[in-house]
PDB file of C-alpha atoms in Angstrom:
ATOM      1  CA  UNK A 160     -14.588 -74.223  -4.881  1.00  0.00           C
ATOM      2  CA  UNK A 161     -14.287 -76.387  -8.163  1.00  0.00           C
ATOM      3  CA  UNK A 162     -10.320 -76.071  -9.606  1.00  0.00           C
ATOM      4  CA  UNK A 163      -9.731 -77.329 -13.687  1.00  0.00           C
ATOM      5  CA  UNK A 164      -6.374 -78.187 -15.294  1.00  0.00           C
ATOM      6  CA  UNK A 165      -5.942 -75.165 -17.580  1.00  0.00           C
ATOM      7  CA  UNK A 166      -5.332 -76.308 -20.921  1.00  0.00           C
ATOM      8  CA  UNK A 167      -2.073 -78.768 -21.403  1.00  0.00           C
ATOM      9  CA  UNK A 168      -0.266 -77.145 -18.546  1.00  0.00           C
ATOM     10  CA  UNK A 169       0.496 -78.347 -14.985  1.00  0.00           C
ATOM     11  CA  UNK A 170      -1.695 -75.349 -13.602  1.00  0.00           C
ATOM     12  CA  UNK A 171      -4.630 -76.527 -11.590  1.00  0.00           C
ATOM     13  CA  UNK A 172      -6.610 -72.917 -11.490  1.00  0.00           C
ATOM     14  CA  UNK A 173     -10.322 -72.564  -9.754  1.00  0.00           C
ATOM     15  CA  UNK A 174     -13.282 -72.257 -12.058  1.00  0.00           C
ATOM     16  CA  UNK A 175     -13.863 -68.347 -11.009  1.00  0.00           C
ATOM     17  CA  UNK A 176     -10.917 -65.932 -10.986  1.00  0.00           C
ATOM     18  CA  UNK A 177     -10.209 -62.600  -9.969  1.00  0.00           C
ATOM     19  CA  UNK A 178     -10.127 -60.104 -12.285  1.00  0.00           C
ATOM     20  CA  UNK A 179      -8.848 -56.737 -11.688  1.00  0.00           C
ATOM     21  CA  UNK A 180      -9.606 -54.346 -14.910  1.00  0.00           C
ATOM     22  CA  UNK A 181     -12.179 -51.397 -13.255  1.00  0.00           C
ATOM     23  CA  UNK A 182     -11.676 -51.588  -9.714  1.00  0.00           C
ATOM     24  CA  UNK A 183      -7.983 -51.687  -8.954  1.00  0.00           C
ATOM     25  CA  UNK A 184      -6.915 -48.333 -11.031  1.00  0.00           C
ATOM     26  CA  UNK A 185      -8.896 -46.073  -8.643  1.00  0.00           C
ATOM     27  CA  UNK A 186      -6.583 -44.683  -5.314  1.00  0.00           C
ATOM     28  CA  UNK A 187      -9.409 -44.147  -3.536  1.00  0.00           C
ATOM     29  CA  UNK A 188     -10.818 -47.827  -3.629  1.00  0.00           C
ATOM     30  CA  UNK A 189      -7.346 -49.187  -2.947  1.00  0.00           C
ATOM     31  CA  UNK A 190      -8.259 -50.914   0.520  1.00  0.00           C
ATOM     32  CA  UNK A 191     -11.318 -52.295  -0.558  1.00  0.00           C
ATOM     33  CA  UNK A 192      -9.533 -53.717  -3.468  1.00  0.00           C
ATOM     34  CA  UNK A 193      -6.816 -55.365  -1.354  1.00  0.00           C
ATOM     35  CA  UNK A 194      -9.557 -56.680   0.795  1.00  0.00           C
ATOM     36  CA  UNK A 195     -11.399 -57.945  -1.891  1.00  0.00           C
ATOM     37  CA  UNK A 196      -7.981 -60.217  -2.922  1.00  0.00           C
ATOM     38  CA  UNK A 197      -8.270 -61.485   0.269  1.00  0.00           C
ATOM     39  CA  UNK A 198     -11.400 -62.417   0.799  1.00  0.00           C
ATOM     40  CA  UNK A 199     -11.016 -63.810  -2.783  1.00  0.00           C
ATOM     41  CA  UNK A 200      -7.993 -66.167  -1.674  1.00  0.00           C
ATOM     42  CA  UNK A 201      -9.553 -67.074   1.948  1.00  0.00           C
ATOM     43  CA  UNK A 202     -12.785 -68.311  -0.389  1.00  0.00           C
ATOM     44  CA  UNK A 203     -10.237 -70.631  -2.557  1.00  0.00           C
ATOM     45  CA  UNK A 204     -10.160 -68.715  -5.787  1.00  0.00           C
ATOM     46  CA  UNK A 205      -6.376 -69.017  -6.532  1.00  0.00           C
ATOM     47  CA  UNK A 206      -6.460 -67.863 -10.173  1.00  0.00           C
ATOM     48  CA  UNK A 207      -5.927 -63.818 -10.182  1.00  0.00           C
ATOM     49  CA  UNK A 208      -5.654 -62.266 -13.886  1.00  0.00           C
ATOM     50  CA  UNK A 209      -4.619 -58.813 -14.437  1.00  0.00           C
ATOM     51  CA  UNK A 210      -2.787 -56.806 -17.221  1.00  0.00           C
ATOM     52  CA  UNK A 211      -0.372 -53.959 -17.589  1.00  0.00           C
ATOM     53  CA  UNK A 212      -2.467 -51.195 -19.121  1.00  0.00           C
ATOM     54  CA  UNK A 213      -5.448 -51.384 -16.337  1.00  0.00           C
ATOM     55  CA  UNK A 214      -4.655 -47.808 -14.935  1.00  0.00           C
ATOM     56  CA  UNK A 215      -1.061 -48.126 -16.475  1.00  0.00           C
ATOM     57  CA  UNK A 216       0.427 -50.032 -14.004  1.00  0.00           C
ATOM     58  CA  UNK A 217      -1.855 -49.089 -11.128  1.00  0.00           C
ATOM     59  CA  UNK A 218      -3.683 -52.552 -10.981  1.00  0.00           C
ATOM     60  CA  UNK A 219      -0.458 -54.276 -11.341  1.00  0.00           C
ATOM     61  CA  UNK A 220       0.812 -52.375  -8.672  1.00  0.00           C
ATOM     62  CA  UNK A 221      -1.875 -52.682  -6.349  1.00  0.00           C
ATOM     63  CA  UNK A 222      -1.834 -56.750  -6.813  1.00  0.00           C
ATOM     64  CA  UNK A 223       1.679 -56.675  -5.898  1.00  0.00           C
ATOM     65  CA  UNK A 224       0.685 -54.844  -2.579  1.00  0.00           C
ATOM     66  CA  UNK A 225      -2.290 -57.013  -2.129  1.00  0.00           C
ATOM     67  CA  UNK A 226      -0.398 -60.540  -2.693  1.00  0.00           C
ATOM     68  CA  UNK A 227       3.052 -59.465  -0.576  1.00  0.00           C
ATOM     69  CA  UNK A 228       3.724 -61.816   2.247  1.00  0.00           C
ATOM     70  CA  UNK A 229       0.988 -64.613   0.627  1.00  0.00           C
ATOM     71  CA  UNK A 230       3.079 -67.903  -0.172  1.00  0.00           C
ATOM     72  CA  UNK A 231       3.421 -67.479  -4.013  1.00  0.00           C
ATOM     73  CA  UNK A 232       2.545 -71.398  -4.355  1.00  0.00           C
ATOM     74  CA  UNK A 233      -0.630 -70.783  -3.264  1.00  0.00           C
ATOM     75  CA  UNK A 234      -1.653 -68.472  -6.156  1.00  0.00           C
ATOM     76  CA  UNK A 235      -1.887 -68.731  -9.761  1.00  0.00           C
ATOM     77  CA  UNK A 236      -1.095 -65.089 -11.120  1.00  0.00           C
ATOM     78  CA  UNK A 237      -1.851 -64.236 -15.175  1.00  0.00           C
ATOM     79  CA  UNK A 238      -1.024 -60.318 -16.621  1.00  0.00           C
ATOM     80  CA  UNK A 239      -1.235 -59.655 -20.488  1.00  0.00           C
ATOM     81  CA  UNK A 240       1.336 -57.266 -22.444  1.00  0.00           C
ATOM     82  CA  UNK A 241       0.352 -55.286 -25.901  1.00  0.00           C
ATOM     83  CA  UNK A 242      -1.739 -52.150 -25.319  1.00  0.00           C
ATOM     84  CA  UNK A 243       0.322 -48.496 -25.203  1.00  0.00           C
ATOM     85  CA  UNK A 244       2.162 -47.559 -22.103  1.00  0.00           C
ATOM     86  CA  UNK A 245       3.640 -44.800 -23.476  1.00  0.00           C
ATOM     87  CA  UNK A 246       3.342 -42.899 -26.925  1.00  0.00           C
ATOM     88  CA  UNK A 247       6.208 -45.321 -27.639  1.00  0.00           C
ATOM     89  CA  UNK A 248       5.484 -48.683 -25.651  1.00  0.00           C
ATOM     90  CA  UNK A 249       3.347 -50.934 -27.340  1.00  0.00           C
ATOM     91  CA  UNK A 250       2.888 -53.979 -28.854  1.00  0.00           C
ATOM     92  CA  UNK A 251       3.897 -57.064 -29.153  1.00  0.00           C
ATOM     93  CA  UNK A 252       7.831 -56.919 -30.214  1.00  0.00           C
ATOM     94  CA  UNK A 253      10.873 -58.686 -29.205  1.00  0.00           C
ATOM     95  CA  UNK A 254      11.712 -55.625 -27.041  1.00  0.00           C
ATOM     96  CA  UNK A 255       8.500 -55.014 -25.734  1.00  0.00           C
ATOM     97  CA  UNK A 256       7.993 -58.493 -24.537  1.00  0.00           C
ATOM     98  CA  UNK A 257      10.986 -58.334 -22.372  1.00  0.00           C
ATOM     99  CA  UNK A 258      10.951 -54.658 -21.473  1.00  0.00           C
ATOM    100  CA  UNK A 259       6.900 -54.982 -20.137  1.00  0.00           C
ATOM    101  CA  UNK A 260       7.468 -58.689 -18.684  1.00  0.00           C
ATOM    102  CA  UNK A 261      10.469 -56.581 -16.160  1.00  0.00           C
ATOM    103  CA  UNK A 262       8.172 -53.831 -15.452  1.00  0.00           C
ATOM    104  CA  UNK A 263       5.453 -56.360 -14.721  1.00  0.00           C
ATOM    105  CA  UNK A 264       7.094 -58.041 -12.503  1.00  0.00           C
ATOM    106  CA  UNK A 265       8.560 -55.073 -10.579  1.00  0.00           C
ATOM    107  CA  UNK A 266       4.986 -53.830  -9.983  1.00  0.00           C
ATOM    108  CA  UNK A 267       3.545 -57.301  -8.855  1.00  0.00           C
ATOM    109  CA  UNK A 268       6.647 -57.892  -6.727  1.00  0.00           C
ATOM    110  CA  UNK A 269       6.936 -61.170  -8.295  1.00  0.00           C
ATOM    111  CA  UNK A 270       9.964 -63.508  -9.612  1.00  0.00           C
ATOM    112  CA  UNK A 271       7.703 -64.706 -12.227  1.00  0.00           C
ATOM    113  CA  UNK A 272       4.257 -65.138 -13.677  1.00  0.00           C
ATOM    114  CA  UNK A 273       2.511 -68.063 -13.939  1.00  0.00           C
ATOM    115  CA  UNK A 274       0.527 -67.168 -17.142  1.00  0.00           C
ATOM    116  CA  UNK A 275       1.903 -64.339 -19.764  1.00  0.00           C
ATOM    117  CA  UNK A 276      -0.560 -63.840 -22.158  1.00  0.00           C
ATOM    118  CA  UNK A 277      -1.013 -61.120 -25.525  1.00  0.00           C
ATOM    119  CA  UNK A 278      -3.578 -58.988 -24.948  1.00  0.00           C
ATOM    120  CA  UNK A 279      -4.092 -58.469 -28.890  1.00  0.00           C
ATOM    121  CA  UNK A 280      -3.051 -59.211 -32.038  1.00  0.00           C
ATOM    122  CA  UNK A 281       0.200 -57.040 -33.163  1.00  0.00           C
ATOM    123  CA  UNK A 282      -0.426 -56.761 -37.021  1.00  0.00           C
ATOM    124  CA  UNK A 283       2.983 -54.672 -36.847  1.00  0.00           C
ATOM    125  CA  UNK A 284       5.459 -57.170 -35.318  1.00  0.00           C
ATOM    126  CA  UNK A 285       6.043 -60.678 -37.510  1.00  0.00           C
ATOM    127  CA  UNK A 286       4.548 -63.482 -35.609  1.00  0.00           C
ATOM    128  CA  UNK A 287       7.627 -65.343 -35.172  1.00  0.00           C
ATOM    129  CA  UNK A 288       9.474 -62.712 -33.502  1.00  0.00           C
ATOM    130  CA  UNK A 289       6.562 -62.321 -30.806  1.00  0.00           C
ATOM    131  CA  UNK A 290       6.757 -66.118 -30.215  1.00  0.00           C
ATOM    132  CA  UNK A 291      10.024 -66.263 -30.193  1.00  0.00           C
ATOM    133  CA  UNK A 292      10.307 -63.524 -27.741  1.00  0.00           C
ATOM    134  CA  UNK A 293       7.521 -65.577 -25.810  1.00  0.00           C
ATOM    135  CA  UNK A 294       9.467 -68.437 -25.872  1.00  0.00           C
ATOM    136  CA  UNK A 295      12.476 -66.691 -24.392  1.00  0.00           C
ATOM    137  CA  UNK A 296      10.069 -65.199 -21.394  1.00  0.00           C
ATOM    138  CA  UNK A 297       9.475 -69.277 -20.709  1.00  0.00           C
ATOM    139  CA  UNK A 298      12.838 -70.273 -21.034  1.00  0.00           C
ATOM    140  CA  UNK A 299      14.431 -67.618 -18.513  1.00  0.00           C
ATOM    141  CA  UNK A 300      11.819 -68.593 -15.913  1.00  0.00           C
ATOM    142  CA  UNK A 301      10.228 -65.069 -15.742  1.00  0.00           C
ATOM    143  CA  UNK A 302       7.028 -67.034 -17.175  1.00  0.00           C
ATOM    144  CA  UNK A 303       5.743 -70.512 -16.889  1.00  0.00           C
ATOM    145  CA  UNK A 304       2.935 -70.573 -19.678  1.00  0.00           C
ATOM    146  CA  UNK A 305       1.707 -67.815 -22.264  1.00  0.00           C
ATOM    147  CA  UNK A 306      -2.067 -67.211 -23.350  1.00  0.00           C
ATOM    148  CA  UNK A 307      -3.893 -64.875 -26.133  1.00  0.00           C
ATOM    149  CA  UNK A 308      -6.834 -62.954 -26.164  1.00  0.00           C
ATOM    150  CA  UNK A 309      -9.378 -61.947 -28.884  1.00  0.00           C
ATOM    151  CA  UNK A 310      -6.644 -63.060 -31.967  1.00  0.00           C
ATOM    152  CA  UNK A 311      -7.795 -63.560 -35.624  1.00  0.00           C
ATOM    153  CA  UNK A 312      -8.522 -67.597 -35.914  1.00  0.00           C
ATOM    154  CA  UNK A 313      -6.050 -67.626 -38.804  1.00  0.00           C
ATOM    155  CA  UNK A 314      -3.275 -66.239 -36.412  1.00  0.00           C
ATOM    156  CA  UNK A 315      -4.022 -68.596 -33.807  1.00  0.00           C
ATOM    157  CA  UNK A 316      -3.150 -71.277 -36.075  1.00  0.00           C
ATOM    158  CA  UNK A 317      -0.691 -69.339 -37.516  1.00  0.00           C
ATOM    159  CA  UNK A 318       1.343 -69.634 -34.498  1.00  0.00           C
ATOM    160  CA  UNK A 319       0.592 -73.230 -33.699  1.00  0.00           C
ATOM    161  CA  UNK A 320       2.204 -74.264 -36.824  1.00  0.00           C
ATOM    162  CA  UNK A 321       5.225 -72.639 -35.818  1.00  0.00           C
ATOM    163  CA  UNK A 322       8.450 -75.117 -34.453  1.00  0.00           C
ATOM    164  CA  UNK A 323      10.271 -74.576 -32.097  1.00  0.00           C
ATOM    165  CA  UNK A 324       8.529 -72.564 -29.912  1.00  0.00           C
ATOM    166  CA  UNK A 325       6.282 -72.545 -26.590  1.00  0.00           C
ATOM    167  CA  UNK A 326       2.787 -73.212 -26.946  1.00  0.00           C
ATOM    168  CA  UNK A 327      -0.470 -71.555 -25.905  1.00  0.00           C
ATOM    169  CA  UNK A 328      -2.129 -72.955 -22.950  1.00  0.00           C
ATOM    170  CA  UNK A 329      -4.962 -70.877 -22.559  1.00  0.00           C
ATOM    171  CA  UNK A 330      -7.496 -68.310 -24.901  1.00  0.00           C
ATOM    172  CA  UNK A 331      -8.794 -65.206 -22.995  1.00  0.00           C
ATOM    173  CA  UNK A 332     -12.419 -64.278 -25.010  1.00  0.00           C
ATOM    174  CA  UNK A 333     -15.299 -62.098 -24.396  1.00  0.00           C
ATOM    175  CA  UNK A 334     -17.886 -65.226 -24.190  1.00  0.00           C
ATOM    176  CA  UNK A 335     -22.017 -64.520 -22.676  1.00  0.00           C
ATOM    177  CA  UNK A 336     -24.891 -65.433 -23.730  1.00  0.00           C
ATOM    178  CA  UNK A 337     -24.862 -61.445 -25.493  1.00  0.00           C
ATOM    179  CA  UNK A 338     -21.432 -62.480 -26.932  1.00  0.00           C
ATOM    180  CA  UNK A 339     -21.099 -65.721 -28.748  1.00  0.00           C
ATOM    181  CA  UNK A 340     -18.399 -65.092 -31.529  1.00  0.00           C
ATOM    182  CA  UNK A 341     -16.069 -68.008 -29.995  1.00  0.00           C
ATOM    183  CA  UNK A 342     -18.755 -70.298 -30.879  1.00  0.00           C
ATOM    184  CA  UNK A 343     -17.846 -69.411 -34.364  1.00  0.00           C
ATOM    185  CA  UNK A 344     -14.273 -71.572 -34.581  1.00  0.00           C
ATOM    186  CA  UNK A 345     -12.369 -70.528 -31.541  1.00  0.00           C
ATOM    187  CA  UNK A 346     -13.709 -73.641 -29.040  1.00  0.00           C
ATOM    188  CA  UNK A 347     -13.318 -76.272 -31.772  1.00  0.00           C
ATOM    189  CA  UNK A 348     -10.110 -75.004 -32.129  1.00  0.00           C
ATOM    190  CA  UNK A 349      -8.779 -73.965 -28.947  1.00  0.00           C
ATOM    191  CA  UNK A 350      -9.834 -77.821 -27.607  1.00  0.00           C
ATOM    192  CA  UNK A 351      -8.326 -79.916 -30.132  1.00  0.00           C
ATOM    193  CA  UNK A 352      -5.105 -77.865 -29.285  1.00  0.00           C
ATOM    194  CA  UNK A 353      -5.075 -77.897 -26.097  1.00  0.00           C
ATOM    195  CA  UNK A 354      -5.993 -74.180 -25.279  1.00  0.00           C
ATOM    196  CA  UNK A 355      -8.629 -73.769 -22.215  1.00  0.00           C
ATOM    197  CA  UNK A 356     -10.682 -70.667 -22.175  1.00  0.00           C
ATOM    198  CA  UNK A 357     -10.552 -67.660 -19.545  1.00  0.00           C
ATOM    199  CA  UNK A 358     -13.935 -66.240 -20.298  1.00  0.00           C
ATOM    200  CA  UNK A 359     -13.919 -62.681 -19.518  1.00  0.00           C
ATOM    201  CA  UNK A 360     -17.582 -60.407 -19.253  1.00  0.00           C
ATOM    202  CA  UNK A 361     -19.484 -63.981 -18.767  1.00  0.00           C
ATOM    203  CA  UNK A 362     -22.415 -61.853 -17.688  1.00  0.00           C
ATOM    204  CA  UNK A 363     -22.030 -59.035 -19.857  1.00  0.00           C
ATOM    205  CA  UNK A 364     -21.164 -56.598 -17.658  1.00  0.00           C
ATOM    206  CA  UNK A 365     -24.028 -57.452 -15.112  1.00  0.00           C
ATOM    207  CA  UNK A 366     -26.500 -56.746 -18.038  1.00  0.00           C
ATOM    208  CA  UNK A 367     -27.238 -60.602 -17.319  1.00  0.00           C
ATOM    209  CA  UNK A 368     -27.449 -60.302 -13.552  1.00  0.00           C
ATOM    210  CA  UNK A 369     -31.321 -58.880 -14.044  1.00  0.00           C
ATOM    211  CA  UNK A 370     -30.210 -55.571 -12.361  1.00  0.00           C
ATOM    212  CA  UNK A 371     -31.145 -53.427 -15.887  1.00  0.00           C
ATOM    213  CA  UNK A 372     -34.773 -53.738 -15.456  1.00  0.00           C
ATOM    214  CA  UNK A 373     -36.845 -52.786 -18.577  1.00  0.00           C
ATOM    215  CA  UNK A 374     -38.214 -49.304 -18.216  1.00  0.00           C
ATOM    216  CA  UNK A 375     -36.332 -48.685 -15.041  1.00  0.00           C
ATOM    217  CA  UNK A 376     -33.901 -46.282 -14.265  1.00  0.00           C
ATOM    218  CA  UNK A 377     -29.850 -47.478 -14.056  1.00  0.00           C
ATOM    219  CA  UNK A 378     -29.176 -48.491 -10.431  1.00  0.00           C
ATOM    220  CA  UNK A 379     -27.441 -45.758  -8.653  1.00  0.00           C
ATOM    221  CA  UNK A 380     -24.269 -47.922  -7.439  1.00  0.00           C
ATOM    222  CA  UNK A 381     -24.371 -50.002 -10.404  1.00  0.00           C
ATOM    223  CA  UNK A 382     -21.551 -50.192 -12.664  1.00  0.00           C
ATOM    224  CA  UNK A 383     -23.251 -48.674 -15.292  1.00  0.00           C
ATOM    225  CA  UNK A 384     -24.005 -45.658 -13.000  1.00  0.00           C
ATOM    226  CA  UNK A 385     -20.610 -45.189 -11.827  1.00  0.00           C
ATOM    227  CA  UNK A 386     -18.362 -42.610 -14.302  1.00  0.00           C
ATOM    228  CA  UNK A 387     -15.189 -44.507 -13.901  1.00  0.00           C
ATOM    229  CA  UNK A 388     -16.499 -47.894 -14.892  1.00  0.00           C
ATOM    230  CA  UNK A 389     -20.002 -46.997 -16.861  1.00  0.00           C
ATOM    231  CA  UNK A 390     -18.645 -48.999 -20.078  1.00  0.00           C
ATOM    232  CA  UNK A 391     -21.881 -50.902 -20.634  1.00  0.00           C
ATOM    233  CA  UNK A 392     -23.226 -50.203 -23.878  1.00  0.00           C
ATOM    234  CA  UNK A 393     -26.451 -48.957 -24.359  1.00  0.00           C
ATOM    235  CA  UNK A 394     -26.937 -51.251 -26.882  1.00  0.00           C
ATOM    236  CA  UNK A 395     -27.089 -54.016 -23.939  1.00  0.00           C
ATOM    237  CA  UNK A 396     -29.300 -52.304 -21.502  1.00  0.00           C
ATOM    238  CA  UNK A 397     -31.806 -51.655 -24.437  1.00  0.00           C
ATOM    239  CA  UNK A 398     -31.771 -54.817 -25.746  1.00  0.00           C
ATOM    240  CA  UNK A 399     -32.043 -56.456 -22.471  1.00  0.00           C
ATOM    241  CA  UNK A 400     -35.123 -54.351 -22.107  1.00  0.00           C
ATOM    242  CA  UNK A 401     -36.233 -55.914 -25.332  1.00  0.00           C
ATOM    243  CA  UNK A 402     -35.664 -59.332 -24.419  1.00  0.00           C
TER     244      UNK A 402
END
């Protein structure tokens, strides 16, 4: 396994990360998920990424169980906040940053996360409030570094211009041969600002693996065929067939 430094941080993470978006919310797959975490760690993957909204806390809970007993310094743990956890709990306000962080730490059974990411941009909360709340989270020792996912370029630039707040070290965009939006300014801005990319869906949810063949039925054991994980847009499958 090869490792890279994450932006302007002291974190050294594996080039391949272990995610938990769609496969950690099904109780019937719990033991399989835990086994996969252990196997990934055995293979040298030390970067584990999740979010509070994945299964409304289910993914973090399973990861907390999977990581119990494993030396905390041997893995880099990342989670996120923004999307609704209830009708009243969502966004990046000062209150939500504090509340959701504590809830995530409890589910993950850890005292701190290495990377805390804003899952999307919150247009209903002043940017200054969000960044100040994240800065306090780092100062408290509950968070080591912060990142963002799918933020508008102008909002990233605005955050970088604020003084006396913690700086972003990571960006988590969707990026693949079928989704190249990050090339329109994000990659260059991040590179000059000391922000690394933690790409999600680099294989376009399996479309780029070649498993979905032209004029052929969707494989029975594939994500697109699974009712609980079938989030592969049909337009992508058609696009693959036409290419």
